[in-house]
Short mmCIF file of N, CA and C in Angstrom, two decimals:
data_model
loop_
_atom_site.label_atom_id
_atom_site.label_comp_id
_atom_site.label_asym_id
_atom_site.label_seq_id
_atom_site.Cartn_x
_atom_site.Cartn_y
_atom_site.Cartn_z
N UNK A 1 0.80 -1.14 0.10
CA UNK A 1 0.35 0.05 0.12
C UNK A 1 0.65 1.03 0.10
N UNK A 2 0.29 2.22 -0.77
CA UNK A 2 1.53 3.37 -0.97
C UNK A 2 1.46 4.15 0.33
N UNK A 3 1.90 5.74 0.76
CA UNK A 3 1.67 6.13 1.29
C UNK A 3 0.43 7.42 0.65
N UNK A 4 -0.12 8.31 2.10
CA UNK A 4 -1.31 8.87 1.55
C UNK A 4 -0.21 10.39 2.38
N UNK A 5 -0.40 11.22 1.01
CA UNK A 5 0.16 12.21 1.46
C UNK A 5 -1.10 13.42 1.18
N UNK A 6 -0.81 14.46 1.86
CA UNK A 6 -1.30 15.95 1.67
C UNK A 6 -1.53 16.75 0.43
N UNK A 7 -2.42 17.28 -0.06
CA UNK A 7 -2.77 18.40 -0.91
C UNK A 7 -3.75 19.14 -0.75
N UNK A 8 -3.16 20.20 -1.61
CA UNK A 8 -4.17 21.35 -1.50
C UNK A 8 -4.59 22.11 -0.20
N UNK A 9 -4.20 21.71 0.71
CA UNK A 9 -3.27 22.10 2.17
C UNK A 9 -5.39 20.83 2.95
N UNK A 10 -5.95 20.59 2.18
CA UNK A 10 -7.29 20.00 3.16
C UNK A 10 -7.01 18.90 2.58
N UNK A 11 -6.87 18.37 1.79
CA UNK A 11 -7.07 16.99 0.73
C UNK A 11 -6.30 15.86 1.24
N UNK A 12 -6.33 14.74 1.20
CA UNK A 12 -4.96 13.83 1.14
C UNK A 12 -5.49 13.11 0.06
N UNK A 13 -4.44 12.26 -0.25
CA UNK A 13 -4.31 11.16 -1.80
C UNK A 13 -3.93 10.31 -1.30
N UNK A 14 -4.20 9.11 -2.01
CA UNK A 14 -3.13 7.43 -1.59
C UNK A 14 -3.46 7.12 -3.00
N UNK A 15 -1.49 6.57 -3.70
CA UNK A 15 -1.68 6.44 -4.66
C UNK A 15 -2.20 4.60 -4.95
N UNK A 16 -2.45 3.96 -4.78
CA UNK A 16 -2.30 2.27 -5.51
C UNK A 16 -2.41 1.71 -7.07
N UNK A 17 -1.70 1.48 -7.08
CA UNK A 17 -1.47 0.93 -8.63
C UNK A 17 -2.04 2.16 -9.50
N UNK A 18 -2.23 3.02 -9.68
CA UNK A 18 -3.07 4.13 -10.26
C UNK A 18 -4.22 4.66 -10.22
N UNK A 19 -4.79 3.71 -9.24
CA UNK A 19 -6.57 4.48 -8.79
C UNK A 19 -5.77 5.93 -7.44
N UNK A 20 -6.31 6.55 -7.68
CA UNK A 20 -6.10 7.93 -6.49
C UNK A 20 -7.08 7.26 -5.51
N UNK A 21 -6.81 7.42 -4.11
CA UNK A 21 -8.39 7.74 -3.29
C UNK A 21 -8.12 9.03 -2.74
N UNK A 22 -9.41 9.63 -2.70
CA UNK A 22 -9.12 11.29 -2.04
C UNK A 22 -10.19 11.20 -0.98
N UNK A 23 -9.37 12.25 -0.02
CA UNK A 23 -9.97 12.38 1.26
C UNK A 23 -9.70 13.78 1.79
N UNK A 24 -10.52 13.86 3.02
CA UNK A 24 -10.43 15.58 3.65
C UNK A 24 -9.00 15.04 4.41
N UNK A 25 -8.59 15.83 5.15
CA UNK A 25 -7.51 15.32 6.17
C UNK A 25 -8.06 15.81 7.64
N UNK A 26 -7.45 15.53 8.49
CA UNK A 26 -8.12 16.03 9.96
C UNK A 26 -7.41 17.17 10.41
N UNK A 27 -6.61 17.98 9.23
CA UNK A 27 -6.42 19.47 9.41
C UNK A 27 -7.66 20.58 9.39
N UNK A 28 -7.97 19.75 8.13
CA UNK A 28 -10.01 20.47 7.67
C UNK A 28 -10.45 20.15 8.38
N UNK A 29 -10.38 19.03 9.06
CA UNK A 29 -11.83 18.86 9.91
C UNK A 29 -11.95 19.65 11.02
N UNK A 30 -10.57 20.14 11.35
CA UNK A 30 -10.78 20.60 12.80
C UNK A 30 -11.09 21.88 12.27
N UNK A 31 -11.87 22.75 11.10
CA UNK A 31 -12.52 24.22 11.39
C UNK A 31 -14.19 24.13 11.53
N UNK A 32 -14.35 23.15 11.75
CA UNK A 32 -15.99 22.56 11.50
C UNK A 32 -16.69 21.83 12.51
N UNK A 33 -17.41 21.68 12.88
CA UNK A 33 -18.27 21.17 13.84
C UNK A 33 -18.92 19.75 12.76
N UNK A 34 -19.36 20.46 11.73
CA UNK A 34 -20.77 19.31 10.97
C UNK A 34 -20.19 19.55 9.59
N UNK A 35 -20.39 18.44 9.02
CA UNK A 35 -20.79 18.14 7.69
C UNK A 35 -22.41 17.77 7.50
N UNK A 36 -22.94 19.06 6.87
CA UNK A 36 -24.10 18.40 6.44
C UNK A 36 -24.71 17.81 5.08
N UNK A 37 -23.76 17.88 4.03
CA UNK A 37 -23.98 17.09 3.04
C UNK A 37 -22.56 17.10 1.68
N UNK A 38 -22.65 15.98 1.12
CA UNK A 38 -21.54 15.69 0.52
C UNK A 38 -21.91 15.68 -1.74
N UNK A 39 -20.93 16.51 -2.23
CA UNK A 39 -21.80 16.36 -3.48
C UNK A 39 -20.41 16.23 -4.36
N UNK A 40 -20.91 15.06 -5.14
CA UNK A 40 -19.20 14.68 -6.18
C UNK A 40 -19.52 14.27 -7.21
N UNK A 41 -19.01 14.55 -8.16
CA UNK A 41 -19.21 14.40 -9.09
C UNK A 41 -19.35 12.83 -9.99
N UNK A 42 -20.20 12.29 -10.97
CA UNK A 42 -20.91 10.95 -10.69
C UNK A 42 -19.39 10.41 -11.91
N UNK A 43 -19.52 8.74 -11.09
CA UNK A 43 -18.72 7.86 -11.40
C UNK A 43 -18.83 7.73 -12.96
N UNK A 44 -17.87 7.28 -13.33
CA UNK A 44 -17.12 7.16 -15.02
C UNK A 44 -16.77 9.41 -15.92
N UNK A 45 -17.05 9.68 -14.81
CA UNK A 45 -17.07 11.21 -15.81
C UNK A 45 -15.54 11.65 -15.50
N UNK A 46 -14.73 12.08 -16.67
CA UNK A 46 -13.51 12.51 -16.69
C UNK A 46 -13.64 13.92 -16.02
N UNK A 47 -12.07 13.59 -15.24
CA UNK A 47 -11.97 15.11 -14.60
C UNK A 47 -10.46 15.23 -14.96
N UNK A 48 -9.74 16.57 -14.91
CA UNK A 48 -8.82 17.34 -14.85
C UNK A 48 -7.80 17.23 -13.21
N UNK A 49 -6.47 17.47 -13.50
CA UNK A 49 -6.04 17.81 -11.65
C UNK A 49 -6.30 18.94 -11.48
N UNK A 50 -6.16 19.72 -9.98
CA UNK A 50 -6.35 20.29 -9.56
C UNK A 50 -7.96 20.98 -10.02
N UNK A 51 -8.99 20.39 -10.34
CA UNK A 51 -10.27 21.08 -11.36
C UNK A 51 -11.17 20.19 -9.48
N UNK A 52 -11.97 21.58 -9.67
CA UNK A 52 -13.26 21.14 -8.27
C UNK A 52 -14.06 20.02 -9.22
N UNK A 53 -13.92 18.46 -8.13
CA UNK A 53 -14.79 17.87 -8.10
C UNK A 53 -16.03 17.49 -7.27
N UNK A 54 -15.87 18.07 -6.77
CA UNK A 54 -17.14 17.91 -5.44
C UNK A 54 -17.24 19.14 -4.60
N UNK A 55 -18.10 18.91 -3.92
CA UNK A 55 -18.55 20.51 -2.66
C UNK A 55 -18.85 19.50 -1.24
N UNK A 56 -17.98 20.15 -0.12
CA UNK A 56 -18.61 19.38 0.95
C UNK A 56 -19.30 19.95 2.04
N UNK A 57 -20.63 20.32 2.04
CA UNK A 57 -21.39 21.59 2.61
C UNK A 57 -20.90 21.12 4.81
N UNK A 58 -20.19 22.63 4.83
CA UNK A 58 -20.13 22.54 6.41
C UNK A 58 -20.69 23.46 7.41
N UNK A 59 -20.07 23.32 8.32
CA UNK A 59 -20.89 24.32 9.39
C UNK A 59 -20.68 25.28 9.51
N UNK A 60 -19.46 25.66 8.73
CA UNK A 60 -17.97 26.97 8.29
C UNK A 60 -18.78 27.27 7.14
N UNK A 61 -19.34 26.68 6.15
CA UNK A 61 -19.58 26.89 5.03
C UNK A 61 -18.96 25.95 4.12
N UNK A 62 -19.01 26.13 2.58
CA UNK A 62 -18.69 24.74 1.78
C UNK A 62 -17.25 24.47 1.20
N UNK A 63 -16.91 23.17 1.48
CA UNK A 63 -15.39 23.54 1.44
C UNK A 63 -15.68 22.23 0.12
N UNK A 64 -14.57 23.16 -1.04
CA UNK A 64 -14.13 22.45 -2.62
C UNK A 64 -13.69 21.50 -2.14
N UNK A 65 -13.65 19.93 -3.16
CA UNK A 65 -12.59 18.89 -3.33
C UNK A 65 -11.88 18.82 -4.45
N UNK A 66 -10.97 18.89 -4.78
CA UNK A 66 -9.95 19.08 -6.09
C UNK A 66 -9.56 17.65 -6.37
N UNK A 67 -9.50 17.24 -7.12
CA UNK A 67 -9.09 15.53 -8.19
C UNK A 67 -6.73 16.18 -8.26
N UNK A 68 -6.59 15.58 -7.64
CA UNK A 68 -5.22 15.37 -7.37
C UNK A 68 -4.43 15.35 -9.03
N UNK A 69 -5.38 14.67 -9.77
CA UNK A 69 -4.66 14.15 -11.14
C UNK A 69 -5.79 14.10 -12.34
N UNK A 70 -5.18 14.06 -13.19
CA UNK A 70 -5.96 13.85 -14.91
C UNK A 70 -6.78 12.40 -14.05
N UNK A 71 -7.54 12.21 -15.06
CA UNK A 71 -8.45 10.94 -15.01
C UNK A 71 -9.93 10.66 -14.97
N UNK A 72 -10.31 9.62 -13.86
CA UNK A 72 -11.96 8.71 -14.61
C UNK A 72 -12.36 8.83 -12.97
N UNK A 73 -13.52 9.51 -12.55
CA UNK A 73 -13.84 9.05 -11.59
C UNK A 73 -14.28 7.44 -11.25
N UNK A 74 -13.82 6.21 -10.62
CA UNK A 74 -13.87 5.19 -10.56
C UNK A 74 -15.02 4.64 -10.09
N UNK A 75 -14.65 5.64 -8.75
CA UNK A 75 -15.66 4.97 -7.24
C UNK A 75 -16.28 6.22 -6.60
N UNK A 76 -17.47 6.16 -6.16
CA UNK A 76 -17.62 7.72 -5.16
C UNK A 76 -17.89 6.45 -3.77
N UNK A 77 -17.37 7.32 -2.76
CA UNK A 77 -17.47 6.52 -1.55
C UNK A 77 -19.46 7.35 -0.92
N UNK A 78 -20.30 6.24 -1.67
CA UNK A 78 -22.09 6.42 -1.54
C UNK A 78 -22.39 6.15 -0.07
N UNK A 79 -21.51 5.42 1.18
CA UNK A 79 -21.46 5.60 2.64
C UNK A 79 -21.49 7.15 3.07
N UNK A 80 -20.67 7.66 2.54
CA UNK A 80 -20.60 9.25 3.12
C UNK A 80 -21.41 9.79 2.39
N UNK A 81 -22.02 9.66 0.95
CA UNK A 81 -22.77 11.16 0.72
C UNK A 81 -24.33 10.65 1.45
N UNK A 82 -24.48 9.30 1.95
CA UNK A 82 -25.34 9.07 2.15
C UNK A 82 -25.39 9.90 4.35
N UNK A 83 -23.96 9.11 4.66
CA UNK A 83 -23.78 9.80 5.90
C UNK A 83 -22.52 10.85 6.19
N UNK A 84 -22.71 11.65 5.77
CA UNK A 84 -21.31 12.66 6.10
C UNK A 84 -20.70 12.46 7.32
N UNK A 85 -21.36 12.03 8.50
CA UNK A 85 -20.55 12.13 9.87
C UNK A 85 -19.58 11.34 9.81
N UNK A 86 -19.10 10.24 8.78
CA UNK A 86 -18.64 9.04 8.96
C UNK A 86 -17.10 9.80 8.43
N UNK A 87 -16.59 10.63 7.59
CA UNK A 87 -15.98 11.62 7.68
C UNK A 87 -15.42 12.12 8.39
N UNK A 88 -16.00 12.22 9.91
CA UNK A 88 -15.58 13.29 10.93
C UNK A 88 -15.08 12.20 11.53
N UNK A 89 -15.40 10.79 12.01
CA UNK A 89 -15.22 9.94 12.58
C UNK A 89 -14.38 9.14 12.24
N UNK A 90 -14.23 9.16 10.61
CA UNK A 90 -12.42 8.36 10.39
C UNK A 90 -12.28 8.46 8.97
N UNK A 91 -11.87 9.95 8.61
CA UNK A 91 -11.41 10.35 7.50
C UNK A 91 -10.35 9.73 6.81
N UNK A 92 -9.18 8.59 7.02
CA UNK A 92 -8.85 8.36 6.54
C UNK A 92 -9.03 6.58 5.70
N UNK A 93 -10.40 5.88 6.93
CA UNK A 93 -10.09 5.07 6.82
C UNK A 93 -11.67 4.45 5.68
N UNK A 94 -12.85 4.68 6.56
CA UNK A 94 -14.07 4.62 5.87
C UNK A 94 -15.20 6.09 5.34
N UNK A 95 -14.16 7.16 5.80
CA UNK A 95 -14.10 8.25 5.15
C UNK A 95 -13.53 9.33 4.18
N UNK A 96 -13.31 8.06 3.17
CA UNK A 96 -12.53 8.73 1.79
C UNK A 96 -13.67 8.46 1.01
N UNK A 97 -13.62 9.65 0.01
CA UNK A 97 -14.79 10.50 -0.84
C UNK A 97 -14.72 9.79 -2.37
N UNK A 98 -13.77 9.66 -2.73
CA UNK A 98 -13.76 9.68 -4.25
C UNK A 98 -12.88 8.19 -4.41
N UNK A 99 -12.49 7.83 -5.27
CA UNK A 99 -11.45 6.98 -6.03
C UNK A 99 -11.01 7.34 -7.61
N UNK A 100 -10.06 7.56 -8.40
CA UNK A 100 -9.90 8.18 -9.50
C UNK A 100 -8.91 7.18 -10.20
N UNK A 101 -8.90 6.55 -11.28
CA UNK A 101 -8.54 6.18 -11.81
C UNK A 101 -7.39 7.47 -12.69
N UNK A 102 -5.97 7.36 -12.46
CA UNK A 102 -5.09 8.47 -12.96
C UNK A 102 -4.91 8.06 -14.57
N UNK A 103 -4.96 8.38 -15.21
CA UNK A 103 -4.46 8.79 -16.36
C UNK A 103 -3.30 8.92 -16.76
N UNK A 104 -2.17 9.71 -15.93
CA UNK A 104 -1.25 9.39 -15.77
C UNK A 104 -0.53 8.36 -15.44
N UNK A 105 -0.57 7.56 -14.58
CA UNK A 105 -0.21 6.32 -14.31
C UNK A 105 -0.27 5.40 -15.50
N UNK A 106 -1.58 4.97 -16.23
CA UNK A 106 -1.45 4.20 -17.56
C UNK A 106 -0.41 5.03 -19.08
N UNK A 107 -0.53 6.49 -18.36
CA UNK A 107 0.28 6.71 -19.73
C UNK A 107 2.02 6.33 -19.16
N UNK A 108 2.25 6.29 -18.51
CA UNK A 108 3.65 6.00 -17.81
C UNK A 108 4.17 4.72 -18.18
N UNK A 109 2.56 3.87 -18.15
CA UNK A 109 3.47 2.42 -18.47
C UNK A 109 3.12 1.94 -20.02
N UNK A 110 2.74 3.00 -20.76
CA UNK A 110 2.98 3.04 -21.77
C UNK A 110 3.72 3.21 -22.65
N UNK A 111 4.72 4.03 -22.05
CA UNK A 111 5.52 4.68 -22.14
C UNK A 111 6.97 3.40 -21.86
N UNK A 112 6.72 3.51 -20.88
CA UNK A 112 8.69 2.24 -20.60
C UNK A 112 7.41 0.84 -21.35
N UNK A 113 6.68 0.60 -21.91
CA UNK A 113 6.54 0.06 -22.74
C UNK A 113 7.48 0.15 -23.63
N UNK A 114 7.11 0.78 -24.53
CA UNK A 114 7.16 1.73 -25.69
C UNK A 114 9.18 1.65 -25.96
N UNK A 115 9.36 1.89 -24.30
CA UNK A 115 10.93 1.88 -24.30
C UNK A 115 12.25 1.24 -24.44
N UNK A 116 11.04 0.04 -23.72
CA UNK A 116 11.57 -1.39 -23.90
C UNK A 116 12.31 -1.90 -24.58
N UNK A 117 10.82 -2.02 -25.67
CA UNK A 117 10.88 -2.07 -27.17
C UNK A 117 11.48 -1.94 -27.96
N UNK A 118 11.96 -0.62 -27.98
CA UNK A 118 12.81 0.17 -28.77
C UNK A 118 14.07 -0.37 -28.46
N UNK A 119 14.78 -0.27 -26.93
CA UNK A 119 15.92 -0.25 -26.71
C UNK A 119 15.96 -2.20 -27.50
N UNK A 120 15.13 -3.40 -27.18
CA UNK A 120 15.61 -3.99 -27.33
C UNK A 120 16.08 -4.36 -28.95
N UNK A 121 15.50 -3.46 -29.91
CA UNK A 121 15.18 -3.38 -31.76
C UNK A 121 17.36 -2.78 -31.59
N UNK A 122 17.29 -1.58 -31.10
CA UNK A 122 18.64 -1.05 -30.83
C UNK A 122 19.67 -2.34 -31.26
N UNK A 123 19.75 -2.71 -29.90
CA UNK A 123 20.28 -4.25 -29.42
C UNK A 123 20.52 -5.13 -30.72
N UNK A 124 19.49 -5.37 -31.15
CA UNK A 124 19.49 -6.32 -31.98
C UNK A 124 19.79 -5.98 -33.58
N UNK A 125 19.82 -4.66 -33.76
CA UNK A 125 20.33 -3.77 -34.71
C UNK A 125 21.83 -3.89 -34.93
N UNK A 126 22.15 -3.59 -33.61
CA UNK A 126 23.91 -3.91 -32.92
C UNK A 126 24.64 -4.71 -33.61
N UNK A 127 24.19 -6.00 -32.55
CA UNK A 127 24.67 -7.09 -33.41
C UNK A 127 24.54 -7.21 -34.24
N UNK A 128 23.74 -7.41 -35.69
CA UNK A 128 23.52 -7.44 -36.49
C UNK A 128 25.08 -6.47 -37.31
N UNK A 129 25.33 -5.71 -37.16
CA UNK A 129 25.99 -4.91 -37.49
C UNK A 129 27.74 -5.25 -37.23
N UNK A 130 28.01 -5.94 -35.86
CA UNK A 130 29.03 -6.54 -36.10
C UNK A 130 29.14 -7.78 -36.34
N UNK A 131 28.38 -8.71 -37.45
CA UNK A 131 28.29 -9.66 -37.79
C UNK A 131 29.63 -9.67 -39.81
#
């Protein structure tokens, strides 16, 4: 399992094999007493890094949810949408908000494959030259 890290001040993200789980961090939770509702873009929607993908309505006003990566929303945590208090109780495990399949991760994998193929072809040509 990869390391969880903060971004945009109030959010956390965790990358597991190109699937980015996003939530709100404890520091941000200290700023308000209650979460009344959550609105998140639907599953299957394409998102861009640093774009707003949802809003958390809190006792202190709205808090925007930002995507840390370009990708597609894979899963919305329906439990926290139905019962936002879960986030206040357990922001890092049960209280995650959304999972995004990162386009960056899949692009990186393809690039690596292309480079491997290219290197192998070069080696074959070098061997032919030596004959």
